[in-house]
Amino acid sequence: MHPQIVRDGPGACPICGMALEPMGGEVEDDRELHDMSRRLAVSAALVLPLLILEMGGMLAGGHSGGVGARAWILFLLATPVCTWGAWPFYVRAVASVRNRSLNMFTLIGLGVFTSYASSALAILAPGIFPASFRDASGSVPDYFEASGVIVALVLLGQVLELRARRRTRTAIRMLLGLNPATAHRLGPEGSEQEVPLGEVQVEDRLRVRPGEKIPVDGVVLEGVSTVDESMVSGESLPVEKRPAARVVGGTLNRTGSFVMRAERVGSDTLLARIVMMVGEAQRSRAPIQRLADRVSAIFVPVVILIAIVTFVAWALAGPAPRLAYALVNAISVLVIACPCALGLATPMSIQVATGRGARMGVLFRNAEAIEAMRQVDVLLVDKTGTLTEGRPTLVAVLPVAPFQEPELLRLAASVERGSSHPFGEAIVRGAEERGIRVDASEGFQALSGKGVRGLVSGRRVAVGTSALLDEEGADGTSLTSQAAAFRAEGQSVLFVAVDGALAGLLSVADPIKPGASQALEALRASGIHVIMVTGDGRATALAVARRLGIEEVHAEVLPEDKVGIVKRLEEENHVVAMAGDGINDAPALAQASVGIAMGTGTDVAMESAAITLVKGDLLGIVQARRLSLATVSNIRQNLFFAFFYNAIGVPIAAGALYPMFGILLRPVIAAAAMSLSSVSVILNALRLNRTRV
């Protein structure tokens, strides 16, 4: 609940008393859970005969008071439970008083200690009690059964809570388990050595065999394979990896062997950053938590005051034995009002939601991002790398007689082989994908702003703009209308001239991401207005927007212009989300109420964003919004359970029903009700794992 509290090891929060949540990858330290489980096992074993003896006495028509053999047996059974078993509660109760931060353990410690101490004194020194504590037979009642059961039930609640919180860290545990222990490093002479993962350095060449996990983030140098990236991206289908393709550490190499170059190692890998982001998000506080904080700040003192008033009222006006009734009812108030459910309401939901998001490839930086996402009504999206793949692709090959498509593409790709321009790379890649041999060229020239030229198989080939076509003396009039049609669809056109004559044209475009149209349609249906903001040319931007149904477009904008658009919309009282992937998007991502970075983009964008989509898939925005809505709804349900339970339980425990119905709430029943309220909050939070998003 209080992420500002940082310790070197496990322990209890000095503010709320709850177990501290591990940071980062420290997910296997379950000492708190093991300790509570051991105390629960011993306490439950002693409480069971305690209950049998107590119930036996009631059925026999006896009472639990007196200093007979049976009373001593109850004392011996209850003492380990109410001392060793309850010791963590006493420690936290004392700490809460010392830190001036009263919490649920203040009430538990006070209630258990009072009931056990009074019962122990009734056995060890019965003479100190006045007549108002004694029943009709003159015996002082004891509450060993109530004390022991309260401790056992609170321990059960702690164990259930710790186990539930451990379950919320399953996503991190699974991600950490992806890292292999070793890597196969290649030496300068081609020798291969198996080394511990921690020894891998940037620029190392590594071999990855079929069935092995990829050790670190990097790029493929040699070989072809398919890689299962489902645990990182959520994509179930294996992804083909060729030279120049990027691979992520921890993912599984399926079919082929390849050599890769290490680019990110240790804490810089995507997997390590995902683990850290999920851990930080699970420890963060949602704004809605402030309501619970304000209530908790006054709740415990008010409950203690109610318990005192209850004791005084029953001591003055209750039936005989008055002080015995007063003590029992005061203890019931302390126990039933324990704000365990209130303390768990928000943190449990946030932990489950962040874990669920991580398994889907949606990483929330903090709890505030989860809560804010549901309020978004305007989404700004960059074009390149967000709506589109961010990598140009050869779309069309249009030859002019006597050239045929394979020959035209072979000549163009052969001369473009020497180019580093994205369009040239797209043409070469397109030829290779079509099974066309790419030859070497001679006399390669890169002409800035125009294109490239060179000799291929003794023929002079030029690929570029219409200006380059004019320099070659070729007439491109016959393809003017077709070129205009391609440009109207957002494609870039490159003319090809061979030996000074028009040979054809090639069109290159940045393809729209699969699922982008479906995602935007779902966002619009949920009431979000989608706006494109891009630094690309207006014609290309409008063509992409037209295909995706985006009505408002801001093209040819600078990074500061994107920030200005975000500020203007926020001044108009809109809650703005910005989705982008590049360095130029980082300022706007930081300015927006919710920044959404594509995991396929730059590190700067990911560091500036509140949400990262590992797959870089816009459908992740839809999932993030649905998960946000479900989480906030879940938190509200939990808070309602907690508030409603206490509003009903405290008056009943104080004896409000006794005057009319003669009903009193025994401390044992109060403890059971308190534990049930905590369990209901835990189970309700865990429902988020099954919520359809």
XYZ file of N, CA and C in Angstrom, residues 136-368:
699
model
N -23.306 -16.110 37.775
C -24.186 -16.483 38.890
C -23.528 -17.464 39.842
N -22.566 -18.295 39.314
C -21.898 -19.279 40.180
C -20.671 -18.700 40.868
N -20.368 -17.420 40.581
C -19.209 -16.778 41.200
C -17.921 -16.964 40.433
N -17.984 -17.634 39.277
C -16.781 -17.858 38.472
C -16.548 -16.678 37.524
N -15.279 -16.472 37.173
C -14.918 -15.439 36.190
C -14.846 -16.113 34.817
N -15.660 -15.675 33.877
C -15.634 -16.314 32.546
C -14.265 -16.148 31.884
N -13.881 -17.138 31.083
C -12.650 -16.991 30.294
C -13.006 -17.005 28.809
N -12.074 -16.499 28.002
C -12.320 -16.347 26.561
C -11.166 -16.970 25.760
N -10.634 -18.082 26.283
C -9.535 -18.746 25.581
C -9.954 -19.173 24.176
N -11.165 -19.709 24.082
C -11.663 -20.156 22.780
C -11.701 -18.996 21.809
N -12.279 -17.860 22.246
C -12.386 -16.693 21.369
C -11.002 -16.187 20.975
N -10.090 -16.086 21.945
C -8.738 -15.577 21.659
C -8.028 -16.468 20.647
N -8.063 -17.782 20.879
C -7.375 -18.706 19.983
C -7.948 -18.704 18.583
N -9.282 -18.703 18.480
C -9.924 -18.718 17.162
C -9.641 -17.427 16.414
N -9.655 -16.291 17.127
C -9.347 -15.014 16.475
C -7.953 -15.058 15.863
N -6.975 -15.537 16.643
C -5.596 -15.616 16.132
C -5.529 -16.535 14.920
N -6.156 -17.712 15.012
C -6.117 -18.669 13.903
C -6.758 -18.091 12.649
N -7.898 -17.408 12.804
C -8.583 -16.838 11.642
C -7.787 -15.689 11.021
N -7.172 -14.848 11.861
C -6.353 -13.759 11.323
C -5.129 -14.331 10.607
N -4.523 -15.364 11.184
C -3.398 -16.018 10.505
C -3.839 -16.608 9.171
N -5.035 -17.216 9.158
C -5.560 -17.761 7.907
C -5.721 -16.651 6.873
N -6.265 -15.518 7.306
C -6.417 -14.382 6.393
C -5.077 -13.901 5.858
N -4.045 -13.849 6.728
C -2.716 -13.429 6.292
C -2.131 -14.402 5.275
N -2.299 -15.701 5.533
C -1.775 -16.701 4.604
C -2.484 -16.603 3.250
N -3.793 -16.465 3.271
C -4.542 -16.333 2.018
C -4.115 -15.089 1.261
N -3.928 -14.001 2.000
C -3.502 -12.755 1.358
C -2.126 -12.904 0.727
N -1.183 -13.464 1.478
C 0.178 -13.614 0.968
C 0.218 -14.565 -0.227
N -0.590 -15.612 -0.172
C -0.642 -16.536 -1.318
C -1.245 -15.841 -2.535
N -2.279 -15.046 -2.314
C -2.904 -14.319 -3.425
C -1.926 -13.324 -4.025
N -1.180 -12.633 -3.161
C -0.204 -11.677 -3.662
C 0.921 -12.389 -4.406
N 1.250 -13.604 -3.945
C 2.258 -14.391 -4.660
C 1.752 -14.768 -6.043
N 0.477 -15.079 -6.132
C -0.111 -15.417 -7.437
C -0.056 -14.241 -8.382
N -0.209 -13.022 -7.848
C -0.182 -11.848 -8.736
C 1.207 -11.644 -9.330
N 2.228 -12.252 -8.738
C 3.582 -12.107 -9.275
C 3.942 -13.250 -10.219
N 2.943 -14.049 -10.597
C 3.201 -15.173 -11.498
C 3.781 -14.698 -12.824
N 3.275 -13.575 -13.326
C 3.757 -13.059 -14.613
C 5.248 -12.755 -14.551
N 5.694 -12.127 -13.460
C 7.114 -11.820 -13.317
C 7.918 -13.110 -13.200
N 7.411 -14.046 -12.413
C 8.127 -15.309 -12.211
C 8.294 -16.049 -13.537
N 7.249 -16.048 -14.353
C 7.330 -16.722 -15.650
C 8.330 -16.017 -16.564
N 8.342 -14.685 -16.519
C 9.274 -13.945 -17.357
C 10.716 -14.194 -16.923
N 10.948 -14.191 -15.600
C 12.298 -14.447 -15.112
C 12.771 -15.843 -15.498
N 11.838 -16.778 -15.543
C 12.192 -18.149 -15.890
C 12.587 -18.316 -17.345
N 12.347 -17.289 -18.172
C 12.699 -17.377 -19.587
C 14.202 -17.253 -19.821
N 14.894 -16.573 -18.925
C 16.321 -16.349 -19.128
C 17.101 -17.656 -19.060
N 17.899 -17.962 -20.097
C 18.756 -19.150 -20.016
C 19.921 -18.880 -19.068
N 20.536 -19.932 -18.577
C 21.658 -19.774 -17.641
C 22.964 -19.491 -18.360
N 23.084 -19.972 -19.617
C 24.347 -19.830 -20.351
C 24.081 -19.377 -21.778
N 25.164 -19.047 -22.472
C 25.093 -18.670 -23.890
C 26.309 -19.253 -24.598
N 26.177 -19.474 -25.914
C 27.283 -20.011 -26.718
C 27.950 -18.842 -27.445
N 29.114 -18.433 -26.945
C 29.817 -17.274 -27.508
C 30.854 -17.734 -28.520
N 30.914 -17.032 -29.668
C 31.859 -17.361 -30.726
C 33.098 -16.485 -30.597
N 34.284 -17.108 -30.713
C 35.538 -16.377 -30.652
C 35.905 -15.804 -32.002
N 36.968 -14.998 -32.069
C 37.395 -14.381 -33.336
C 37.727 -15.407 -34.413
N 38.231 -16.569 -33.995
C 38.604 -17.588 -34.980
C 37.453 -18.551 -35.271
N 36.280 -18.271 -34.749
C 35.142 -19.144 -34.981
C 34.943 -20.191 -33.913
N 35.827 -20.216 -32.904
C 35.667 -21.184 -31.818
C 34.421 -20.850 -31.012
N 33.840 -21.870 -30.406
C 32.592 -21.692 -29.660
C 32.801 -22.099 -28.208
N 32.326 -21.251 -27.279
C 32.510 -21.507 -25.856
C 31.209 -21.226 -25.113
N 30.820 -22.151 -24.241
C 29.628 -21.938 -23.419
C 30.027 -21.135 -22.181
N 29.379 -19.958 -22.010
C 29.728 -19.062 -20.906
C 28.470 -18.724 -20.117
N 28.610 -18.380 -18.820
C 27.445 -17.932 -18.038
C 26.836 -16.683 -18.664
N 25.541 -16.558 -18.524
C 24.842 -15.433 -19.141
C 25.409 -14.095 -18.685
N 25.834 -13.999 -17.424
C 26.357 -12.745 -16.897
C 27.643 -12.289 -17.554
N 28.334 -13.194 -18.274
C 29.597 -12.826 -18.922
C 29.404 -12.315 -20.344
N 28.204 -12.390 -20.867
C 27.950 -11.924 -22.229
C 28.048 -10.403 -22.274
N 28.789 -9.888 -23.243
C 28.992 -8.455 -23.403
C 28.370 -7.974 -24.709
N 28.119 -6.668 -24.773
C 27.617 -6.062 -26.006
C 28.630 -6.297 -27.126
N 28.141 -6.591 -28.312
C 28.919 -6.876 -29.523
C 29.426 -8.316 -29.572
N 29.206 -9.119 -28.546
C 29.572 -10.536 -28.629
C 28.747 -11.222 -29.701
N 29.381 -12.176 -30.405
C 28.677 -12.997 -31.382
C 28.275 -14.296 -30.692
N 26.987 -14.627 -30.771
C 26.443 -15.781 -30.059
C 25.751 -16.716 -31.043
N 25.896 -18.007 -30.801
C 25.167 -18.983 -31.609
C 23.969 -19.491 -30.806
N 22.816 -19.551 -31.478
C 21.595 -20.047 -30.839
C 21.121 -21.253 -31.629
N 21.050 -22.401 -30.958
C 20.661 -23.642 -31.618
C 19.149 -23.849 -31.526
N 18.605 -24.768 -32.331
C 17.166 -25.064 -32.250
C 16.782 -25.545 -30.856
N 15.665 -25.045 -30.336
C 15.180 -25.448 -29.027
C 15.776 -24.672 -27.871
N 16.753 -23.800 -28.138
C 17.375 -23.017 -27.074
C 16.688 -21.665 -26.915
N 16.812 -21.109 -25.720
C 16.303 -19.762 -25.479
C 17.346 -18.738 -25.903
N 16.885 -17.672 -26.506
C 17.792 -16.608 -26.941
C 18.325 -15.899 -25.695
N 19.643 -15.775 -25.542
C 20.195 -15.291 -24.274
C 19.987 -13.810 -23.992
N 20.152 -12.952 -24.999
C 20.048 -11.503 -24.796
C 19.388 -10.871 -26.017
N 19.104 -9.580 -25.941
C 18.558 -8.866 -27.092
C 19.668 -8.642 -28.119
N 19.326 -8.751 -29.389
C 20.333 -8.524 -30.412
C 19.758 -8.597 -31.802
N 20.655 -8.793 -32.783
C 20.244 -8.838 -34.176
C 20.863 -10.069 -34.834
N 20.094 -10.707 -35.718
C 20.564 -11.915 -36.414
C 21.617 -11.525 -37.447
N 22.760 -12.241 -37.431
C 23.819 -12.014 -38.413
C 23.797 -13.063 -39.514
N 23.609 -14.317 -39.135
C 23.617 -15.423 -40.100
C 22.531 -16.421 -39.732
N 21.951 -17.042 -40.759
C 20.987 -18.099 -40.524
C 19.542 -17.625 -40.555
N 18.656 -18.607 -40.654
C 17.214 -18.342 -40.693
C 16.534 -19.284 -39.706
N 15.550 -18.766 -38.968
C 14.851 -19.590 -37.995
C 13.480 -18.990 -37.715
N 12.706 -19.712 -36.922
C 11.451 -19.165 -36.406
C 11.567 -19.113 -34.884
N 11.036 -18.056 -34.303
C 11.186 -17.809 -32.870
C 9.816 -17.656 -32.233
N 9.609 -18.340 -31.125
C 8.377 -18.221 -30.349
C 8.535 -17.041 -29.387
N 7.820 -15.951 -29.649
C 7.906 -14.744 -28.823
C 6.656 -14.555 -27.966
N 5.896 -15.636 -27.769
C 4.591 -15.521 -27.112
C 4.671 -15.006 -25.681
N 5.710 -15.391 -24.919
C 5.766 -14.972 -23.524
C 6.063 -13.489 -23.373
N 6.693 -12.893 -24.391
C 6.998 -11.465 -24.336
C 5.938 -10.639 -25.034
N 5.474 -11.133 -26.200
C 4.552 -10.328 -27.000
C 3.111 -10.802 -26.941
N 2.888 -12.052 -26.496
C 1.538 -12.595 -26.499
C 1.144 -13.188 -27.840
N 2.014 -13.081 -28.862
C 1.728 -13.611 -30.188
C 1.977 -15.117 -30.191
N 0.932 -15.873 -30.511
C 1.039 -17.333 -30.437
C 1.805 -17.937 -31.612
N 1.792 -17.291 -32.787
C 2.458 -17.847 -33.964
C 3.944 -17.514 -33.948
N 4.813 -18.476 -34.265
C 6.247 -18.202 -34.338
C 6.550 -17.143 -35.397
N 7.597 -16.372 -35.161
C 7.981 -15.280 -36.061
C 9.265 -15.667 -36.780
N 9.274 -15.519 -38.111
C 10.470 -15.862 -38.879
C 11.552 -14.812 -38.661
N 12.791 -15.270 -38.474
C 13.918 -14.376 -38.259
C 14.985 -14.647 -39.316
N 15.344 -13.581 -40.042
C 16.393 -13.631 -41.043
C 17.499 -12.653 -40.655
N 18.620 -12.631 -41.387
C 19.665 -11.647 -41.090
C 19.102 -10.229 -41.037
N 19.559 -9.460 -40.070
C 19.133 -8.076 -39.790
C 17.878 -8.020 -38.928
N 17.216 -9.178 -38.668
C 16.025 -9.178 -37.810
C 16.447 -9.090 -36.346
N 15.623 -8.419 -35.558
C 15.910 -8.275 -34.126
C 15.297 -9.446 -33.354
N 16.017 -9.890 -32.330
C 15.529 -10.968 -31.472
C 15.579 -10.496 -30.022
N 14.685 -11.067 -29.209
C 14.532 -10.648 -27.816
C 15.015 -11.755 -26.890
N 15.816 -11.376 -25.911
C 16.319 -12.336 -24.944
C 15.199 -13.021 -24.183
N 15.314 -14.341 -24.002
C 14.301 -15.103 -23.281
C 13.296 -15.784 -24.175
N 13.194 -15.360 -25.447
C 12.265 -16.018 -26.361
C 12.892 -17.318 -26.865
N 12.060 -18.193 -27.423
C 12.487 -19.560 -27.735
C 12.743 -19.736 -29.221
N 13.961 -20.147 -29.560
C 14.302 -20.467 -30.942
C 13.719 -21.832 -31.287
N 12.961 -21.891 -32.366
C 12.208 -23.118 -32.651
C 12.930 -24.053 -33.630
N 13.215 -23.599 -34.851
C 13.571 -24.553 -35.900
C 15.025 -24.510 -36.337
N 15.555 -23.333 -36.639
C 16.884 -23.250 -37.226
C 17.931 -22.749 -36.256
N 19.195 -22.834 -36.715
C 20.309 -22.305 -35.940
C 20.733 -20.979 -36.560
N 21.118 -20.026 -35.719
C 21.574 -18.743 -36.263
C 22.634 -18.133 -35.351
N 23.363 -17.192 -35.925
C 24.357 -16.417 -35.186
C 23.817 -15.008 -35.005
N 23.946 -14.487 -33.805
C 23.430 -13.158 -33.498
C 24.513 -12.291 -32.863
N 24.294 -10.991 -32.936
C 25.174 -10.051 -32.255
C 24.442 -9.488 -31.040
N 25.067 -9.553 -29.872
C 24.451 -9.040 -28.640
C 24.431 -7.512 -28.670
N 23.245 -6.935 -28.426
C 23.127 -5.478 -28.398
C 22.708 -4.949 -27.031
N 21.956 -5.761 -26.281
C 21.555 -5.361 -24.927
C 21.763 -6.555 -24.006
N 22.387 -6.310 -22.895
C 22.649 -7.386 -21.942
C 22.243 -6.939 -20.545
N 22.110 -7.922 -19.633
C 21.801 -7.611 -18.233
C 20.489 -6.871 -18.067
N 20.539 -5.799 -17.300
C 19.329 -5.038 -16.991
C 18.833 -4.205 -18.158
N 19.598 -4.146 -19.259
C 19.179 -3.357 -20.419
C 18.290 -4.139 -21.381
N 18.155 -5.457 -21.195
C 17.342 -6.240 -22.116
C 15.863 -5.906 -21.937
N 15.105 -6.161 -22.970
C 13.667 -5.892 -22.911
C 13.019 -6.689 -21.787
N 13.441 -7.944 -21.625
C 12.855 -8.794 -20.583
C 13.112 -8.216 -19.192
N 14.337 -7.748 -18.949
C 14.672 -7.168 -17.644
C 13.869 -5.899 -17.397
N 13.698 -5.089 -18.443
C 12.942 -3.844 -18.280
C 11.464 -4.135 -18.050
N 10.949 -5.183 -18.686
C 9.552 -5.572 -18.462
C 9.354 -5.991 -17.009
N 10.274 -6.819 -16.499
C 10.178 -7.269 -15.108
C 10.187 -6.079 -14.159
N 11.081 -5.121 -14.400
C 11.184 -3.952 -13.525
C 9.920 -3.102 -13.602
N 9.384 -2.914 -14.810
C 8.187 -2.091 -14.965
C 6.990 -2.724 -14.262
N 6.837 -4.035 -14.404
C 5.706 -4.710 -13.761
C 5.848 -4.644 -12.242
N 7.081 -4.858 -11.744
C 7.306 -4.785 -10.301
C 6.997 -3.410 -9.745
N 7.437 -2.363 -10.440
C 7.173 -0.997 -9.980
C 5.683 -0.692 -10.020
N 5.010 -1.164 -11.073
C 3.568 -0.901 -11.184
C 2.800 -1.571 -10.052
N 3.209 -2.787 -9.683
C 2.490 -3.503 -8.634
C 2.677 -2.851 -7.267
N 3.743 -2.082 -7.103
C 3.972 -1.412 -5.820
C 3.419 0.015 -5.811
N 2.933 0.511 -6.926
C 2.478 1.900 -6.990
C 1.054 2.034 -6.462
N 0.633 3.277 -6.271
C -0.665 3.569 -5.675
C -1.559 4.245 -6.698
N -2.791 3.778 -6.779
C -3.768 4.413 -7.658
C -4.377 5.628 -6.956
N -4.757 6.661 -7.722
C -5.402 7.830 -7.100
C -6.624 7.466 -6.269
N -7.362 6.422 -6.683
C -8.564 6.032 -5.940
C -8.200 5.538 -4.536
N -6.926 5.166 -4.342
C -6.468 4.711 -3.026
C -6.541 5.835 -1.992
N -6.534 7.094 -2.461
C -6.556 8.222 -1.514
C -7.802 8.187 -0.634
N -8.912 7.726 -1.207
C -10.137 7.624 -0.409
C -9.944 6.649 0.741
N -9.373 5.472 0.432
C -9.119 4.490 1.486
C -8.123 5.031 2.502
N -7.128 5.789 2.028
C -6.139 6.361 2.945
C -6.785 7.337 3.920
N -7.655 8.209 3.398
C -8.308 9.199 4.262
C -9.180 8.511 5.306
N -9.894 7.453 4.862
C -10.751 6.726 5.797
C -9.902 6.006 6.847
N -8.822 5.350 6.387
C -7.973 4.593 7.313
C -7.339 5.488 8.362
N -7.039 6.738 7.989
C -6.369 7.647 8.912
C -7.210 7.921 10.156
N -8.538 7.898 10.000
C -9.409 8.188 11.150
C -10.160 6.944 11.632
N -10.116 5.886 10.824
C -10.945 4.717 11.114
C -10.547 4.032 12.421
N -9.252 3.714 12.579
C -8.814 2.963 13.758
C -9.045 3.745 15.047
N -8.664 5.031 15.116
C -8.977 5.779 16.348
C -10.472 5.818 16.667
N -11.294 5.950 15.622
C -12.741 5.975 15.837
C -13.223 4.628 16.378
N -12.684 3.533 15.833
C -13.084 2.196 16.303
C -12.687 2.000 17.762
N -11.481 2.411 18.105
C -11.056 2.297 19.508
C -11.982 3.104 20.413
N -12.376 4.300 19.952
C -13.305 5.125 20.730
C -14.656 4.423 20.874
N -15.135 3.806 19.765
C -16.405 3.071 19.822
C -16.303 1.904 20.801
N -15.158 1.213 20.798
C -14.961 0.088 21.718
C -14.990 0.564 23.174
N -14.377 1.712 23.426
C -14.390 2.267 24.790
C -15.810 2.643 25.206
N -16.528 3.313 24.279
C -17.920 3.696 24.566
C -18.766 2.453 24.807
N -18.547 1.413 24.004
C -19.282 0.154 24.168
C -19.021 -0.446 25.547
N -17.753 -0.469 25.943
C -17.399 -1.021 27.256
C -18.093 -0.241 28.375
N -18.032 1.087 28.273
C -18.627 1.924 29.322
C -20.137 1.734 29.369
N -20.785 1.716 28.190
C -22.244 1.590 28.139
C -22.700 0.265 28.738
N -22.019 -0.835 28.370
C -22.402 -2.142 28.908
C -22.047 -2.251 30.402
N -20.960 -1.624 30.804
C -20.575 -1.666 32.218
C -21.578 -0.922 33.092
N -22.211 0.120 32.525
C -23.161 0.918 33.303
C -24.590 0.387 33.216
N -24.966 -0.105 32.005
C -26.378 -0.439 31.811
C -26.618 -1.871 31.370
N -25.578 -2.689 31.254
C -25.767 -4.046 30.773
C -26.249 -4.989 31.850
N -26.638 -6.201 31.446
C -27.075 -7.224 32.406
C -25.865 -7.806 33.144
N -26.117 -8.497 34.209
C -25.040 -9.108 34.987
C -24.509 -10.345 34.255
N -23.221 -10.604 34.316
C -22.188 -9.752 34.903
C -21.807 -8.625 33.932
N -21.985 -7.387 34.363
C -21.869 -6.239 33.464
C -20.480 -6.103 32.845
N -19.431 -6.192 33.667
C -18.086 -5.994 33.124
C -17.694 -7.113 32.159
N -18.186 -8.314 32.419
C -17.904 -9.425 31.500
C -18.538 -9.157 30.139
N -19.804 -8.731 30.127
C -20.463 -8.367 28.867
C -19.749 -7.186 28.206
N -19.378 -6.213 29.021
C -18.712 -5.026 28.474
C -17.416 -5.412 27.771
N -16.644 -6.299 28.400
C -15.368 -6.715 27.819
C -15.572 -7.488 26.524
N -16.512 -8.426 26.528
C -16.761 -9.245 25.332
C -17.182 -8.380 24.155
N -18.106 -7.456 24.380
C -18.598 -6.632 23.280
C -17.542 -5.648 22.782
N -16.740 -5.117 23.699
C -15.663 -4.225 23.274
C -14.659 -4.981 22.402
N -14.335 -6.210 22.800
C -13.417 -7.037 21.995
C -14.026 -7.335 20.627
N -15.322 -7.622 20.580
C -15.996 -7.899 19.308
C -15.901 -6.703 18.376
N -16.071 -5.491 18.920
C -15.957 -4.276 18.101
C -14.544 -4.149 17.535
N -13.544 -4.363 18.369
C -12.155 -4.246 17.909
C -11.847 -5.248 16.802
N -12.345 -6.466 16.963
C -12.010 -7.525 16.012
C -12.767 -7.373 14.701
N -14.072 -7.134 14.781
C -14.867 -7.092 13.548
C -14.537 -5.873 12.702
N -14.058 -4.789 13.344
C -13.765 -3.562 12.605
C -12.371 -3.558 11.998
N -11.610 -4.630 12.177
C -10.261 -4.679 11.619
C -10.305 -4.362 10.123
N -9.616 -3.306 9.689
C -9.752 -2.850 8.300
C -8.886 -3.617 7.308
N -8.792 -4.946 7.462
C -8.012 -5.752 6.510
C -8.552 -5.576 5.093
N -9.876 -5.695 4.956
C -10.489 -5.599 3.630
C -10.239 -4.231 3.008
N -10.295 -3.189 3.827
C -10.056 -1.836 3.330
C -8.625 -1.687 2.841
N -7.691 -2.278 3.573
C -6.292 -2.196 3.168
C -5.987 -2.986 1.915
N -6.710 -4.079 1.703
C -6.457 -4.935 0.537
C -7.182 -4.468 -0.716
N -8.216 -3.653 -0.571
C -9.143 -3.355 -1.668
C -8.443 -2.886 -2.935
N -7.584 -1.880 -2.816
C -6.915 -1.335 -3.999
C -5.651 -2.100 -4.377
N -4.711 -2.366 -3.439
C -3.467 -3.043 -3.842
C -3.679 -4.388 -4.518
N -4.632 -5.187 -4.039
C -4.851 -6.497 -4.642
C -5.289 -6.364 -6.093
N -6.209 -5.450 -6.369
C -6.700 -5.267 -7.741
C -5.590 -4.762 -8.655
N -4.771 -3.827 -8.150
C -3.676 -3.288 -8.958
C -2.663 -4.378 -9.276
N -2.333 -5.208 -8.287
C -1.363 -6.274 -8.522
C -1.872 -7.272 -9.556
N -3.122 -7.661 -9.431
C -3.682 -8.622 -10.385
C -3.727 -8.011 -11.782
N -4.135 -6.745 -11.874
C -4.270 -6.090 -13.186
C -2.927 -5.942 -13.886
N -1.886 -5.541 -13.151
C -0.582 -5.382 -13.790
C -0.026 -6.723 -14.249
N -0.242 -7.768 -13.452
C 0.184 -9.103 -13.869
C -0.568 -9.577 -15.094
N -1.879 -9.328 -15.122
C -2.693 -9.713 -16.276
C -2.244 -8.942 -17.515
N -1.988 -7.652 -17.351
C -1.526 -6.848 -18.480
C -0.194 -7.343 -19.013
N 0.734 -7.702 -18.114
C 2.048 -8.184 -18.547
C 1.924 -9.449 -19.383
N 1.011 -10.336 -19.010
C 0.831 -11.573 -19.782
C 0.257 -11.279 -21.165
N -0.465 -10.161 -21.308
C -1.030 -9.795 -22.609
C -0.071 -8.940 -23.433
N 1.060 -8.539 -22.830
C 1.977 -7.656 -23.540
C 1.639 -6.194 -23.367
N 0.847 -5.854 -22.332
C 0.501 -4.471 -22.022
C 1.127 -4.129 -20.679
N 2.137 -3.272 -20.694
C 2.880 -2.956 -19.478
C 2.476 -1.580 -18.949
N 1.908 -1.548 -17.746
C 1.563 -0.293 -17.089
C 2.743 0.150 -16.232
N 3.143 1.405 -16.367
C 4.258 1.905 -15.568
C 3.867 2.055 -14.105
N 2.622 2.420 -13.831
C 2.178 2.610 -12.453
C 0.667 2.469 -12.375
N 0.160 2.487 -11.143
C -1.277 2.325 -10.925
C -2.065 3.508 -11.468
N -1.451 4.689 -11.472
C -2.136 5.874 -11.981
C -2.483 5.706 -13.455
